[in-house]
Coordinates of C-alpha atoms in Angstrom, one line a residue:
M1 CA -0.1 0.0 -0.3
S2 CA 1.0 3.5 -0.5
V3 CA 0.8 4.2 3.2
G4 CA 4.6 5.4 3.5
A5 CA 3.9 8.5 1.7
T6 CA 1.5 9.6 4.8
K7 CA 2.1 12.9 5.8
S8 CA 3.6 13.0 9.0
W9 CA 1.3 12.8 12.1
C10 CA 4.3 14.4 14.7
G11 CA 6.6 17.8 14.8
L12 CA 4.1 20.4 14.2
I13 CA 0.6 18.4 13.9
M14 CA -0.4 18.0 17.4
N15 CA -4.1 17.7 17.1
I16 CA -6.7 15.5 15.1
A17 CA -10.4 16.2 14.1
V18 CA -12.2 13.1 13.0
S19 CA -14.7 12.7 10.8
G20 CA -17.2 10.1 9.6
I21 CA -17.1 10.4 5.6
Q22 CA -20.1 8.2 4.7
W23 CA -23.9 8.8 6.8
G24 CA -22.4 8.0 9.9
D25 CA -22.0 4.7 12.0
E26 CA -18.6 4.2 10.4
G27 CA -17.3 3.2 13.5
K28 CA -15.8 6.8 15.0
G29 CA -16.4 5.7 18.5
K30 CA -13.4 2.6 18.4
I31 CA -11.2 4.9 16.6
V32 CA -11.5 7.7 18.9
D33 CA -11.2 5.5 21.9
W34 CA -8.0 3.8 20.3
L35 CA -6.6 7.2 19.7
A36 CA -7.8 8.7 23.0
E37 CA -4.6 7.5 24.8
K38 CA -2.5 9.3 22.6
H39 CA -4.3 12.6 23.4
D40 CA -4.8 14.2 26.9
V41 CA -8.5 16.0 25.8
I42 CA -11.1 14.7 23.7
V43 CA -13.7 17.4 22.4
R44 CA -17.3 16.5 21.3
F45 CA -18.0 20.0 18.6
Q46 CA -21.5 19.2 17.1
G47 CA -24.6 16.8 17.3
G48 CA -26.5 15.7 19.9
N49 CA -28.0 12.5 21.5
N50 CA -28.7 11.6 18.0
A51 CA -25.5 9.7 17.5
G52 CA -24.4 6.6 19.2
H53 CA -20.8 4.7 19.3
T54 CA -20.3 1.2 20.7
L55 CA -17.5 0.6 22.1
V56 CA -16.1 -2.7 23.1
V57 CA -13.3 -2.7 25.7
A58 CA -11.8 -6.2 27.5
G59 CA -15.2 -7.7 26.9
T60 CA -17.3 -5.3 27.9
T61 CA -19.8 -3.5 25.4
F62 CA -20.2 0.6 26.2
K63 CA -22.6 2.7 24.2
L64 CA -22.1 6.4 24.3
S65 CA -24.4 9.3 22.9
L66 CA -23.1 12.8 24.3
I67 CA -20.2 11.4 26.3
P68 CA -17.0 11.8 24.2
S69 CA -15.5 8.3 24.1
G70 CA -12.6 9.0 26.0
I71 CA -14.2 8.9 29.0
L72 CA -13.0 5.7 29.0
H73 CA -9.6 6.5 29.6
E74 CA -7.9 7.5 32.9
G75 CA -6.4 10.6 32.7
T76 CA -8.1 11.9 29.9
L77 CA -10.4 15.2 30.0
N78 CA -13.5 14.7 27.8
V79 CA -15.4 17.6 26.5
I80 CA -18.8 18.6 25.1
G81 CA -18.3 21.9 22.7
G82 CA -21.1 24.8 22.5
G83 CA -21.7 23.4 19.0
T84 CA -23.5 20.3 20.3
V85 CA -27.0 20.6 21.5
L86 CA -27.3 19.1 25.5
D87 CA -30.3 17.3 26.4
P88 CA -29.7 17.4 30.2
W89 CA -31.7 13.9 31.1
A90 CA -30.4 11.9 27.9
F91 CA -26.8 13.0 29.3
L92 CA -27.2 12.1 33.1
D93 CA -29.0 9.0 32.0
E94 CA -25.9 7.9 29.9
V95 CA -23.4 8.9 33.0
R96 CA -25.5 6.4 35.4
S97 CA -25.6 3.9 32.3
I98 CA -21.8 3.7 32.0
A99 CA -21.4 4.1 35.6
R100 CA -22.9 0.9 36.5
S101 CA -20.1 -0.8 34.4
G102 CA -17.4 1.0 36.3
V103 CA -16.6 4.1 34.7
K104 CA -17.4 7.4 37.1
V105 CA -18.1 10.4 34.7
T106 CA -17.0 13.5 37.6
P107 CA -16.2 17.5 36.7
D108 CA -12.8 16.7 36.8
R109 CA -12.9 14.3 33.9
L110 CA -15.9 15.6 31.8
V111 CA -16.5 19.5 31.3
I112 CA -19.8 21.0 29.3
A113 CA -19.1 23.9 27.5
D114 CA -21.4 26.7 29.6
N115 CA -22.8 28.2 26.2
T116 CA -24.3 24.9 25.2
P117 CA -27.9 25.1 24.2
L118 CA -29.9 22.6 25.8
L119 CA -32.5 20.3 24.1
L120 CA -35.9 19.9 26.1
P121 CA -39.0 17.6 26.1
I122 CA -40.6 20.6 24.2
H123 CA -38.3 19.6 21.2
R124 CA -38.8 16.4 21.3
E125 CA -42.4 16.5 21.1
L126 CA -42.3 18.9 17.9
D127 CA -40.1 16.4 16.6
Q128 CA -42.6 13.9 16.9
L129 CA -45.5 16.0 16.2
R130 CA -43.7 17.3 12.6
E131 CA -42.6 13.7 11.7
D132 CA -46.3 12.4 12.2
A133 CA -47.4 15.2 10.0
A134 CA -45.1 14.5 7.1
D135 CA -46.7 11.1 6.1
K136 CA -45.0 10.2 2.6
G137 CA -42.2 12.7 2.9
K138 CA -40.8 11.9 6.4
I139 CA -36.9 12.7 6.9
G140 CA -36.2 9.6 9.3
T141 CA -35.7 11.4 12.2
T142 CA -33.9 9.7 15.0
L143 CA -36.9 12.0 17.1
R144 CA -34.5 13.1 19.8
G145 CA -35.2 16.7 19.0
I146 CA -32.4 17.8 17.8
G147 CA -33.5 20.1 14.8
P148 CA -36.0 22.0 16.4
A149 CA -33.1 22.2 19.5
Y150 CA -31.0 23.7 16.7
E151 CA -33.6 26.2 15.4
D152 CA -34.3 27.3 18.5
K153 CA -30.7 28.5 18.8
I154 CA -30.2 30.1 15.9
G155 CA -33.6 31.9 16.1
R156 CA -31.7 32.9 19.5
R157 CA -34.4 31.7 21.8
A158 CA -32.6 28.9 23.1
I159 CA -31.7 28.3 27.0
R160 CA -28.2 27.4 27.3
L161 CA -26.2 26.0 30.3
A162 CA -24.9 29.1 31.9
D163 CA -28.5 30.2 31.7
L164 CA -29.5 27.9 34.8
A165 CA -27.5 29.4 36.9
D166 CA -30.2 32.4 37.1
R167 CA -32.9 30.9 38.8
D168 CA -34.8 34.1 39.0
R169 CA -34.5 34.8 35.1
I170 CA -35.2 31.1 33.8
R171 CA -38.7 31.7 33.6
A172 CA -39.1 34.5 31.4
R173 CA -36.5 32.8 28.9
L174 CA -38.7 29.4 29.0
E175 CA -42.1 32.1 28.3
K176 CA -40.3 33.3 25.3
L177 CA -39.7 29.8 23.9
D178 CA -42.9 28.7 24.6
L179 CA -44.6 31.5 22.5
H180 CA -42.8 30.3 20.0
H181 CA -43.6 26.7 20.3
N182 CA -46.9 26.7 21.1
A183 CA -47.7 28.6 17.8
L184 CA -46.3 25.2 16.0
R185 CA -48.5 23.2 18.3
R186 CA -51.5 25.1 17.5
G187 CA -50.8 24.5 13.5
L188 CA -49.9 20.6 14.0
G189 CA -53.1 20.1 16.2
A190 CA -51.1 19.3 19.5
E191 CA -52.2 21.3 23.0
S192 CA -50.0 23.5 24.5
T193 CA -46.5 22.9 26.2
D194 CA -46.9 22.4 30.4
L195 CA -45.1 25.1 31.2
D196 CA -44.8 24.9 35.0
S197 CA -43.7 21.1 34.5
L198 CA -40.9 22.0 32.2
H199 CA -40.1 24.8 34.9
R200 CA -39.8 22.7 37.5
D201 CA -38.2 19.9 36.0
L202 CA -35.5 22.1 35.1
L203 CA -35.1 23.5 38.2
A204 CA -35.0 20.4 39.7
I205 CA -32.0 19.2 37.4
A206 CA -30.2 22.7 37.3
P207 CA -27.5 21.5 40.4
E208 CA -26.4 18.2 39.0
I209 CA -25.6 19.5 34.9
T210 CA -24.0 23.0 36.1
V211 CA -21.8 21.8 37.6
F212 CA -20.0 20.2 34.5
G213 CA -19.8 23.6 33.3
R214 CA -17.2 25.9 32.3
P215 CA -16.2 28.2 29.4
V216 CA -14.6 25.9 27.3
W217 CA -12.9 28.0 25.1
K218 CA -10.6 29.5 27.9
L219 CA -9.7 26.0 29.0
L220 CA -8.5 25.0 25.7
D221 CA -6.6 27.8 25.0
D222 CA -5.0 27.1 28.2
M223 CA -4.2 23.6 27.7
S224 CA -3.3 24.1 23.8
A225 CA -0.2 26.7 25.6
Q226 CA 0.9 23.8 27.5
G227 CA 1.4 21.5 25.2
S228 CA -1.7 19.2 25.5
R229 CA -2.7 17.1 22.6
I230 CA -6.6 17.5 21.6
L231 CA -8.9 15.3 19.9
F232 CA -12.1 16.9 18.0
E233 CA -14.7 14.0 17.6
G234 CA -17.2 14.7 15.6
A235 CA -20.9 12.9 15.4
Q236 CA -23.1 11.6 12.4
G237 CA -21.3 11.9 9.0
A238 CA -20.1 14.3 6.4
L239 CA -23.1 13.1 4.0
L240 CA -25.4 14.4 6.6
D241 CA -23.8 17.9 7.0
I242 CA -26.7 20.3 6.4
D243 CA -25.0 22.2 3.8
H244 CA -22.7 19.6 1.9
G245 CA -24.9 16.3 2.8
T246 CA -27.8 14.7 1.1
Y247 CA -30.0 17.9 1.3
P248 CA -33.0 17.4 2.8
F249 CA -32.0 13.9 4.5
V250 CA -29.3 15.6 6.6
T251 CA -28.7 16.4 10.1
S252 CA -29.1 19.8 11.4
S253 CA -25.7 20.8 12.3
S254 CA -22.4 20.9 10.1
T255 CA -20.8 17.5 10.6
L256 CA -17.7 18.5 8.4
P257 CA -14.5 18.4 10.5
G258 CA -14.0 22.5 9.7
T259 CA -16.9 23.0 12.1
A260 CA -14.1 21.9 15.1
A261 CA -13.4 25.4 15.8
S262 CA -16.3 26.9 16.0
G263 CA -18.1 24.2 17.5
A264 CA -15.3 24.0 20.2
G265 CA -14.2 27.5 20.7
I266 CA -10.9 27.1 19.5
A267 CA -8.4 29.0 16.6
P268 CA -8.5 26.8 13.0
Q269 CA -5.1 26.7 13.1
R270 CA -5.2 24.7 16.2
I271 CA -6.7 21.9 14.7
G272 CA -3.8 20.0 12.4
H273 CA -4.7 16.3 10.9
I274 CA -8.1 15.5 9.6
L275 CA -9.1 12.0 9.7
G276 CA -11.4 10.6 7.7
I277 CA -13.1 7.2 9.2
C278 CA -15.5 5.0 6.8
K279 CA -16.7 1.1 6.7
A280 CA -15.4 -0.7 3.8
Y281 CA -19.0 -0.9 2.6
C282 CA -21.4 1.8 2.9
T283 CA -24.7 1.7 5.3
R284 CA -27.5 4.5 6.1
V285 CA -29.9 4.7 8.4
G286 CA -33.3 6.2 7.7
A287 CA -34.6 7.9 4.4
G288 CA -32.6 9.7 1.5
P289 CA -30.2 8.7 -1.3
F290 CA -27.9 5.7 -1.3
P291 CA -26.8 5.2 -5.1
T292 CA -24.7 1.6 -4.3
E293 CA -27.4 0.1 -1.7
L294 CA -28.2 -3.2 -2.4
F295 CA -31.6 -5.2 -1.9
D296 CA -30.3 -8.4 -2.1
S297 CA -29.2 -11.2 -0.2
T298 CA -25.8 -9.5 -0.5
A299 CA -27.2 -6.7 1.2
Q300 CA -28.6 -9.2 4.2
Y301 CA -25.2 -10.8 4.6
L302 CA -23.7 -7.2 5.1
A303 CA -26.4 -6.3 7.7
D304 CA -26.3 -10.1 9.8
K305 CA -22.2 -9.9 9.5
G306 CA -21.9 -6.5 10.4
H307 CA -24.9 -6.2 13.1
E308 CA -26.4 -3.2 11.0
K309 CA -28.9 -1.8 13.3
G310 CA -28.5 1.4 14.9
T311 CA -26.8 2.4 18.1
V312 CA -29.2 4.8 19.1
T313 CA -32.8 4.2 17.9
G314 CA -32.0 0.7 17.0
R315 CA -33.4 0.9 13.4
N316 CA -31.7 -1.9 10.9
R317 CA -29.4 0.3 8.4
R318 CA -30.0 0.1 4.7
C319 CA -26.3 -1.6 2.8
G320 CA -24.8 -1.5 -0.2
W321 CA -21.0 -1.0 -1.4
F322 CA -18.4 1.6 -1.1
D323 CA -19.2 4.4 -2.7
A324 CA -15.7 6.3 -4.2
T325 CA -16.9 9.0 -6.0
L326 CA -19.2 10.1 -2.5
A327 CA -16.1 9.0 -0.7
R328 CA -13.8 11.2 -2.5
Q329 CA -16.2 14.2 -2.9
V330 CA -16.2 14.5 0.7
C331 CA -12.5 13.8 1.2
I332 CA -12.4 17.5 -0.7
T333 CA -15.0 19.4 0.7
A334 CA -14.0 18.1 4.3
G335 CA -10.2 18.5 4.3
I336 CA -9.4 14.8 5.0
D337 CA -5.6 14.2 5.2
S338 CA -6.0 10.4 5.5
L339 CA -8.1 7.3 6.1
A340 CA -9.3 5.1 8.4
I341 CA -11.2 1.7 7.6
T342 CA -13.6 0.1 9.9
K343 CA -14.8 -3.5 9.2
I344 CA -13.0 -4.4 6.2
D345 CA -13.6 -8.3 8.1
V346 CA -17.4 -8.1 7.5
L347 CA -16.8 -8.4 3.5
D348 CA -14.6 -12.0 4.3
G349 CA -16.3 -14.8 2.6
L350 CA -17.5 -12.6 -0.5
D351 CA -16.9 -14.0 -3.6
E352 CA -17.1 -10.8 -5.3
I353 CA -16.9 -6.7 -4.0
R354 CA -17.7 -4.2 -6.1
I355 CA -17.1 -0.3 -6.0
G356 CA -18.9 2.6 -6.8
I357 CA -16.3 4.7 -9.1
G358 CA -19.0 7.0 -10.9
Y359 CA -22.5 7.7 -11.7
E360 CA -24.9 7.7 -14.9
L361 CA -27.4 10.7 -14.4
D362 CA -29.8 10.7 -17.9
G363 CA -27.6 8.4 -20.1
K364 CA -24.3 10.7 -19.1
R365 CA -21.4 9.8 -16.8
I366 CA -20.2 12.3 -13.7
E367 CA -18.1 12.4 -11.5
H368 CA -19.6 13.8 -8.7
F369 CA -23.0 13.5 -6.7
P370 CA -25.4 16.4 -7.7
S371 CA -27.1 18.8 -5.2
S372 CA -30.3 18.7 -6.7
S373 CA -32.5 16.3 -4.4
D374 CA -34.2 15.5 -8.1
Q375 CA -30.9 14.4 -9.9
Q376 CA -29.7 12.6 -6.8
A377 CA -32.7 10.2 -7.2
R378 CA -32.1 9.4 -10.5
V379 CA -28.1 8.4 -10.5
K380 CA -27.3 5.4 -11.1
P381 CA -23.7 3.7 -9.6
I382 CA -21.2 3.0 -11.9
Y383 CA -19.3 -0.3 -10.7
E384 CA -15.9 -2.0 -11.0
S385 CA -15.5 -5.5 -9.8
I386 CA -13.0 -7.3 -7.3
P387 CA -12.1 -10.5 -6.8
G388 CA -13.2 -11.4 -3.0
W389 CA -10.7 -13.3 -0.9
S390 CA -11.3 -16.4 1.1
G391 CA -8.6 -15.9 4.2
K392 CA -9.6 -14.0 7.2
T393 CA -9.2 -10.6 8.0
E394 CA -11.4 -10.7 11.3
S395 CA -8.8 -9.4 14.7
V396 CA -5.6 -9.5 12.4
R397 CA -3.3 -7.0 13.5
Q398 CA -0.6 -7.0 11.1
M399 CA -0.8 -5.9 7.7
R400 CA 1.3 -9.0 6.4
D401 CA -1.0 -11.2 7.9
L402 CA -4.1 -10.1 5.7
P403 CA -5.2 -12.1 2.6
N404 CA -3.6 -10.5 -0.8
G405 CA -7.4 -10.0 -2.1
A406 CA -8.0 -7.6 0.8
R407 CA -4.6 -5.7 0.6
Q408 CA -5.7 -5.3 -3.4
Y409 CA -9.2 -3.7 -1.9
L410 CA -7.9 -1.2 0.0
D411 CA -4.8 -0.1 -2.3
R412 CA -8.0 0.5 -4.6
I413 CA -9.8 2.7 -2.3
E414 CA -6.2 4.5 -1.8
Q415 CA -6.6 5.2 -5.5
L416 CA -10.3 5.8 -5.8
T417 CA -10.3 8.4 -3.0
G418 CA -6.6 10.0 -3.4
K419 CA -6.0 9.8 0.0
P420 CA -3.7 7.2 2.0
I421 CA -5.3 4.8 4.6
S422 CA -3.7 5.4 8.4
I423 CA -5.8 3.4 10.5
L424 CA -7.4 0.1 9.8
S425 CA -9.7 -1.6 11.9
T426 CA -10.4 -5.5 11.8
S427 CA -13.1 -6.2 15.1
P428 CA -15.3 -3.9 16.8
R429 CA -12.8 -5.0 19.8
R430 CA -10.4 -2.0 21.0
E431 CA -7.0 -4.3 20.0
D432 CA -7.7 -5.2 17.1
T433 CA -6.7 -2.1 14.8
I434 CA -3.3 -1.7 12.3
E435 CA -2.2 1.6 12.3
L436 CA -0.3 1.6 9.0
S437 CA 1.8 5.3 9.1
D438 CA 5.1 5.2 9.2
A439 CA 5.6 8.1 11.2
G440 CA 3.7 6.8 14.1
W441 CA 1.3 8.8 16.3
C442 CA 3.5 10.9 18.8

């Protein structure tokens, strides 16, 4: 493989931003967990509890949605940045859940930016009301209230973590928010919000959540000045980005790594290497275009062997071949420096593997995915076939032990995306990870 040409991860490059380059579920949690021991701070910079990470460490499975994956490493500071939307009840549920597995989440191990907007029950309710009213036009949202919470942030109505410290002003802020939401609820045929109950519940949870709040921008600046290494962890995938994803079937935030700077509150120059994570095939949850989607026995094979169910929703994931055209496009918009490939082991045993290398649109070949949703629905993939392999990649920890066919497949991904592969994951377990960068992690 051409990994020897990988840009150095040493020297001036100290910080890494991790971004999924498909529709999410690429295995970011495992990769971030593996990288965490090489970093001092892990920062979650966008999204909410609508995306999850499943990690398997020493035989124990952890499911995380809001808490950064670095929480499983002692001595690592974990940060939830202001670019996220935080459901305080979901957060505390997650804290209690992993505590049962022996992992304590305390304010000295996890910090939440004090400017983080809160996701409230009325946001979840509005999400459900809209999806129910959409009928055939459903987006396929996770119904966690992410979109409505971001709308209130942009509309300057949001309740932020810092606001909880001013108990006397909370009621007035909630009344302003309630005025907007009740107009929407009436239009959707729903009853008005129970403002008294919401106010009471928010005041009750405030002491538990405000202890985690700090000005994260200052914290990160101080730690950077001290030479701390920072890992920026994105949620979802680049193809769900509000600007560059398969709109309108996208999330409500920017998922590209460029958002790490604003979402964390740190200078863009502080972000060094950008690592793009993708599966060795493609999956998608919910509605929206998926050019290389399969509807045959191979799709079922991938779903069964890859355990393709959403971590948060439990919904079945749609499965298909690796789309190199989309991957190459995302590598450009996201500024990807190198790739981490996950779930190569799921392809073990297939006689033939296909890669999408372009599209046909109305009888003409194109080399990019169009922005028009009508055109997106009409594109047909152009495939290249590669022989499968009879050997096993599962749990392999050295490149030399991979079957030749798997190595050739990975070589072809590098050629088609124009990016070197730096990490290869061969099972969900932390230890089954191959580092391919000659420079190493430092």
